[in-house]
Short mmCIF file of C-alpha atoms and ligand atoms in Angstrom, two decimals:
data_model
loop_
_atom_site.label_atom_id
_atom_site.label_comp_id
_atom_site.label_asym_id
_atom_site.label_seq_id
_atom_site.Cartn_x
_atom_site.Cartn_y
_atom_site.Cartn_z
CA UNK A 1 12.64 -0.30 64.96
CA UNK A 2 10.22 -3.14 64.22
CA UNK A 3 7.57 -2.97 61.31
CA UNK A 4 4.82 -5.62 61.29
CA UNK A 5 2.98 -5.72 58.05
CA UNK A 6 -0.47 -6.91 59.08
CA UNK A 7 -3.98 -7.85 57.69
CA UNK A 8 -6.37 -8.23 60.73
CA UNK A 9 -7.60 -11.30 62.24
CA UNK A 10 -4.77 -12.57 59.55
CA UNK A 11 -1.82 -15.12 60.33
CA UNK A 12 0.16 -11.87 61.36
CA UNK A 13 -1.73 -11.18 64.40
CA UNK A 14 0.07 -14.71 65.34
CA UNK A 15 3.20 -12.17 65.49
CA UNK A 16 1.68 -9.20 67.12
CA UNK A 17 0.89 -11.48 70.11
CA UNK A 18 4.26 -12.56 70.49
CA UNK A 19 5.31 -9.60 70.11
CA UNK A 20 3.44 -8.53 72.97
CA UNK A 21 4.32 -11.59 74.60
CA UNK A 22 7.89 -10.70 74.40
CA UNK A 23 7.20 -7.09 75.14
CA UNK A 24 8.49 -5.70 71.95
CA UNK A 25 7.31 -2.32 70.17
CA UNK A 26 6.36 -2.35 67.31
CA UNK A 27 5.15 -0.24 63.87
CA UNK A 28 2.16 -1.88 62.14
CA UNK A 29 1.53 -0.98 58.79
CA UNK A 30 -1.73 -2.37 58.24
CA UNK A 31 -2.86 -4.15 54.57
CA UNK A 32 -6.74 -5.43 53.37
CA UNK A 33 -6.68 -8.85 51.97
CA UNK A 34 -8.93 -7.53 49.10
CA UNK A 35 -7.93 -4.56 47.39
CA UNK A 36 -4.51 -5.63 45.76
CA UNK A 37 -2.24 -3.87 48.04
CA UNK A 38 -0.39 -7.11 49.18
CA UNK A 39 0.86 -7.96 45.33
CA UNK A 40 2.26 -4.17 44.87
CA UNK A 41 5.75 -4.06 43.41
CA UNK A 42 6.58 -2.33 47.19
CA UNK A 43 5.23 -5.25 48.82
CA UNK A 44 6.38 -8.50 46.82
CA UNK A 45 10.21 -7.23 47.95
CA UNK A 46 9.70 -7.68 51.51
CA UNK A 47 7.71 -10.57 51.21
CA UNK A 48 7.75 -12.83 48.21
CA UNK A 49 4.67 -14.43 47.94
CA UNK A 50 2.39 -11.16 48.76
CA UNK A 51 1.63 -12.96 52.42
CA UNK A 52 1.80 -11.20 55.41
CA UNK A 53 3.01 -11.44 58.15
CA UNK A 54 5.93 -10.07 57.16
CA UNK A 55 8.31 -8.08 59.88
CA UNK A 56 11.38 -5.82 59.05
CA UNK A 57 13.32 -6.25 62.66
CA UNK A 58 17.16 -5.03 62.58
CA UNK A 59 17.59 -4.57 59.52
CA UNK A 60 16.41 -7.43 58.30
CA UNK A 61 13.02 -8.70 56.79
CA UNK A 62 11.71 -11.93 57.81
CA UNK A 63 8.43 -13.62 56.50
CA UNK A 64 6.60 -17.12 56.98
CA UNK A 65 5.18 -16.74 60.48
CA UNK A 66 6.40 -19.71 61.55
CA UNK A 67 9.90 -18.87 60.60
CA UNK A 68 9.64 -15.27 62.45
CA UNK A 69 8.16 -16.63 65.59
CA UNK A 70 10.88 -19.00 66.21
CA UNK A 71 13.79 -17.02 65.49
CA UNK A 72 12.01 -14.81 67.63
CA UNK A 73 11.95 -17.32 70.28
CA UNK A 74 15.54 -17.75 69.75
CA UNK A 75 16.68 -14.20 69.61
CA UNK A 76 14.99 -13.65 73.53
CA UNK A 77 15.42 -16.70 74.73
CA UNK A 78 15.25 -15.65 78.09
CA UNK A 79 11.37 -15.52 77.70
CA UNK A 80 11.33 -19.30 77.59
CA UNK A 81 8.97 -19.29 75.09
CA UNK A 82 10.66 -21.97 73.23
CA UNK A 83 12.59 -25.17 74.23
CA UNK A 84 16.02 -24.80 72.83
CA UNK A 85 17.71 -27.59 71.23
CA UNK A 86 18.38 -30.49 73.24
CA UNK A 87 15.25 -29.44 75.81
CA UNK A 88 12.08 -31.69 76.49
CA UNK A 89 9.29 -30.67 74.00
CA UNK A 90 11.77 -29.38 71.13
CA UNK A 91 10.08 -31.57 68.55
CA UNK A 92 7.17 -31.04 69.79
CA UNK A 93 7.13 -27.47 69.82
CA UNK A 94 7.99 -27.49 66.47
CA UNK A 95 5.66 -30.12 65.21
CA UNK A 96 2.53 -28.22 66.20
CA UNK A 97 4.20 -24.64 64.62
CA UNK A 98 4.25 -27.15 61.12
CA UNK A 99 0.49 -28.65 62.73
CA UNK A 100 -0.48 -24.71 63.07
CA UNK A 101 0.19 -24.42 59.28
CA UNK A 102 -1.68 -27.59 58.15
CA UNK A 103 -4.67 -26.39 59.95
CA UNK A 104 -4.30 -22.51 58.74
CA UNK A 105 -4.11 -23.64 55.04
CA UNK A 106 -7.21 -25.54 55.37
CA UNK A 107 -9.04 -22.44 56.82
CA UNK A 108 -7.57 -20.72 54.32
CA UNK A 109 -8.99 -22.79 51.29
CA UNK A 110 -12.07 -22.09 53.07
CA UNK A 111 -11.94 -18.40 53.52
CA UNK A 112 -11.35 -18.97 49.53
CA UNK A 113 -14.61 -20.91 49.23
CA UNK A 114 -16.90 -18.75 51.45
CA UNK A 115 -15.70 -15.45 51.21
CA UNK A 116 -12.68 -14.61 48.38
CA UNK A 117 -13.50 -16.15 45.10
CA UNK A 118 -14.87 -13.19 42.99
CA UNK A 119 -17.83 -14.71 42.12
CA UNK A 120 -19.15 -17.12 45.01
CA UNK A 121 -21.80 -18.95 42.96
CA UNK A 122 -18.74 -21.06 41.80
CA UNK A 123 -17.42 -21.93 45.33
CA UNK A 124 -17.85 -25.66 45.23
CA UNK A 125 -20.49 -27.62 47.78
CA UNK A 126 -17.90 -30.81 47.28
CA UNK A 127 -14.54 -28.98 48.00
CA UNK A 128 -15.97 -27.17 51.14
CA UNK A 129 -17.93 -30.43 52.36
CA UNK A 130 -14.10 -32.17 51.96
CA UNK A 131 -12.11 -29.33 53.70
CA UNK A 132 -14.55 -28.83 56.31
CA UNK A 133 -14.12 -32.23 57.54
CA UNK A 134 -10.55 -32.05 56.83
CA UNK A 135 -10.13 -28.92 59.09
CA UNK A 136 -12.48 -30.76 61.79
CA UNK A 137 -9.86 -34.00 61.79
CA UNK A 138 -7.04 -31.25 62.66
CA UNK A 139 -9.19 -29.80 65.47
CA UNK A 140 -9.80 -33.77 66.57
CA UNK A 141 -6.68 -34.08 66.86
CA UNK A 142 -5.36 -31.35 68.67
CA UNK A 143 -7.87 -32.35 71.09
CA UNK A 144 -6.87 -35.55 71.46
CA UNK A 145 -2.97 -34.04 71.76
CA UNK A 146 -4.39 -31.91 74.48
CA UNK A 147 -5.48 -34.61 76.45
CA UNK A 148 -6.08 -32.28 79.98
CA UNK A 149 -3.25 -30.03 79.20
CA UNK A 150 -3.92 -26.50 79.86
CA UNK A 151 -0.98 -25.40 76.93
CA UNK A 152 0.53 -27.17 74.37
CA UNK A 153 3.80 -28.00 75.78
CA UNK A 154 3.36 -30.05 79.34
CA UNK A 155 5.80 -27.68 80.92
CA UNK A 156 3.40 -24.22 80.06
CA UNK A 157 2.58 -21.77 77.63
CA UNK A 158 4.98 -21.38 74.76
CA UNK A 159 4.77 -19.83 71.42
CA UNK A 160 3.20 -22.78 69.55
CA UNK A 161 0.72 -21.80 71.49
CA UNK A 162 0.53 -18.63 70.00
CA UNK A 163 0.74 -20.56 66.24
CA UNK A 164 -2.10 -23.01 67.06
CA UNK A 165 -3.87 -20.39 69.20
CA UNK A 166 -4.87 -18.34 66.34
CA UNK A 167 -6.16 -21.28 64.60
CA UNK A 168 -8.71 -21.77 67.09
CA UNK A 169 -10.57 -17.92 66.85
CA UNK A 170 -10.46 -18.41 63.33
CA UNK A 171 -11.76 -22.25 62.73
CA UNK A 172 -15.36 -21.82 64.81
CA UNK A 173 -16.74 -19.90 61.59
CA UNK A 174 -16.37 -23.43 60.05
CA UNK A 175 -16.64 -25.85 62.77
CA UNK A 176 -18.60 -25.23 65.55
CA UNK A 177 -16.65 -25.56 69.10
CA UNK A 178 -19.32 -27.88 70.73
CA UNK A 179 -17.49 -31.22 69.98
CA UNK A 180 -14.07 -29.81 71.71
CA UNK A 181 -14.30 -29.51 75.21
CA UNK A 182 -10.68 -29.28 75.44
CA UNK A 183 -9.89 -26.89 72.85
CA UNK A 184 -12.78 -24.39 73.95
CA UNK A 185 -10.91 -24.47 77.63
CA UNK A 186 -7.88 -23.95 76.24
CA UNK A 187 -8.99 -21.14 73.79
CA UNK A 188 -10.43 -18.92 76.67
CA UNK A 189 -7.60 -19.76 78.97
CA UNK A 190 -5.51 -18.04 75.50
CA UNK A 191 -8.02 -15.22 75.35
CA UNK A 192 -7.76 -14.22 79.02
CA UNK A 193 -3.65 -13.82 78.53
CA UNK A 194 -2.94 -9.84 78.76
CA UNK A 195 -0.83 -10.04 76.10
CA UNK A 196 -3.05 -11.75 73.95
CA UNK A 197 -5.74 -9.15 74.71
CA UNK A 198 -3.41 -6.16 74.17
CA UNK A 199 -2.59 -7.52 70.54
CA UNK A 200 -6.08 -7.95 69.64
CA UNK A 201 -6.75 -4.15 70.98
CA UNK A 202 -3.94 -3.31 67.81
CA UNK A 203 -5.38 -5.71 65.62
CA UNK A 204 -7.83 -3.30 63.47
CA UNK A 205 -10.89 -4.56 62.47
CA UNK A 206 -11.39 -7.88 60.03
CA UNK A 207 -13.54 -6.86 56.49
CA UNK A 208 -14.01 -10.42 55.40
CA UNK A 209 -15.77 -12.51 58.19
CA UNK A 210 -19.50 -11.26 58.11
CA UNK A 211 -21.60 -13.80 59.63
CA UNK A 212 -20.85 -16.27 62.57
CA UNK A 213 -20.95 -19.21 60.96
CA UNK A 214 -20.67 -20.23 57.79
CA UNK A 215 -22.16 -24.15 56.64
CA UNK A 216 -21.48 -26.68 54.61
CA UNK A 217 -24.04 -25.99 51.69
CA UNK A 218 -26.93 -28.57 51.41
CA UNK A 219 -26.78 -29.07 47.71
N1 LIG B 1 2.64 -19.94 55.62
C1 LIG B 1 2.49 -18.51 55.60
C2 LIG B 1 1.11 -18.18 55.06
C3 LIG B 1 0.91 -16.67 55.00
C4 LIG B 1 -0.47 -16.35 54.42
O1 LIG B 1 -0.98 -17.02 53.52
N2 LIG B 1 -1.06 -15.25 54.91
C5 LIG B 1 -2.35 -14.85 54.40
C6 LIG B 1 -3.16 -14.19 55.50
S1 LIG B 1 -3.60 -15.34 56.74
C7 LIG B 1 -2.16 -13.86 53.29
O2 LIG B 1 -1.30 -13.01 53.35
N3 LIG B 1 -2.97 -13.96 52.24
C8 LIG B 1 -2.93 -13.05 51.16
C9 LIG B 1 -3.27 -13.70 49.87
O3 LIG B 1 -3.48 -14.92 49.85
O4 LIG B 1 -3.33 -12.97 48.90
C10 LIG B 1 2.69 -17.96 57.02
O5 LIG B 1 2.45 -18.70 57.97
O6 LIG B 1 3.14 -16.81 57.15
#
């Protein structure tokens, strides 16, 4: 039995897709970033910060999607969607699953600005001008690590892929796609995998995005 505990359009749906990838069942028990239910006695025991993803798999609970999609990797092997140790494009593999998480936190602290704080008249034009450009200097830079590549890894798709791929349907409500020619490409050539598309059909429906875009304010 696997149990993903999920938040739509959340960092989890990084594991539902490689999960699907991988061709793995699995239960989702499904969580809203808003009403409390992710700092419930229940939940802090699987996962210790109140974050999801976290995925009870053998037995075992794992959490930190970064940490669950390579053991993941390592437990089915055979899918090559890892290199193992010793392989071409180890450390890079796992620099852009650490790159993924310096680019998610930034979206985060602006999910925080826009669209958590309780009271949004407090959100702060400075912070979001900084982060914004902060979170555009990640997407320059992925670009730039692109560089004509259709995946991350020269040798194909792998699953930091999947890590930085979820990045990249998240980051456009903050900084518009125009200015990456490579990362739009490679974010449809994502969208179009089957697997990706059967994890999104699971997904559930997002409750905090509610416009496409969201500026920097002018003031
Ligand atoms: N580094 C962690 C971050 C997990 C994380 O922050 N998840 C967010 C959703 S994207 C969450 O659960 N937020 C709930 C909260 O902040 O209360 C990972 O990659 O799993």
């Amino acid at each position: 039995m696997i149990r993903l505990h999920h938040v739509p359009f959340s960092r989890s749906f990084r594991v539902l897709w490689l999960l699907e990838e991988l061709g793995l069942e699995c239960e989702v028990v499904e969580y809203s970033i808003r009403d409390g239910s992710l700092r419930s006695p229940e939940f802090l025991a699987i996962s210790p910060a109140g974050r999801v993803p976290a995925l009870e798999i053998d037995g075992r609970v794992l959490f930190e999607s970064g940490a669950i999609v390579q053991t993941l990797c390592e437990e089915h092997d055979a899918a090559g969607l890892a290199p193992a140790v010793g392989e071409k494009g180890r450390a890079h593999f796992l620099e852009m699953l650490s790159y993924a998480e310096t680019m998610a936190s930034l979206i985060e602290q602006l999910n925080m600005q826009h669209l958590f704080l309780r009271d949004l008249t407090q959100a702060s034009p400075v912070v979001i001008k900084l982060t914004t450009a902060r979170l555009a200097a990640t997407m320059a830079g992925f670009e730039r690590l692109l560089d004509g590549q259709d995946y991350v890894l020269s040798g194909g798709f792998s699953a930091a892929d999947i890590m930085m791929g979820f990045n990249l349907f998240s980051a456009p409500y903050y900084v518009k796609m125009d200015g990456y020619p490579e990362l739009s490409a490679y974010a449809e050539r994502l969208a179009a995998r089957p697997a990706y598309q059967a994890a999104r059909d699971k997904d559930g429906e997002q409750d905090f995005y509610t416009q496409d875009f969201y500026p920097v304010p002018e003031k």
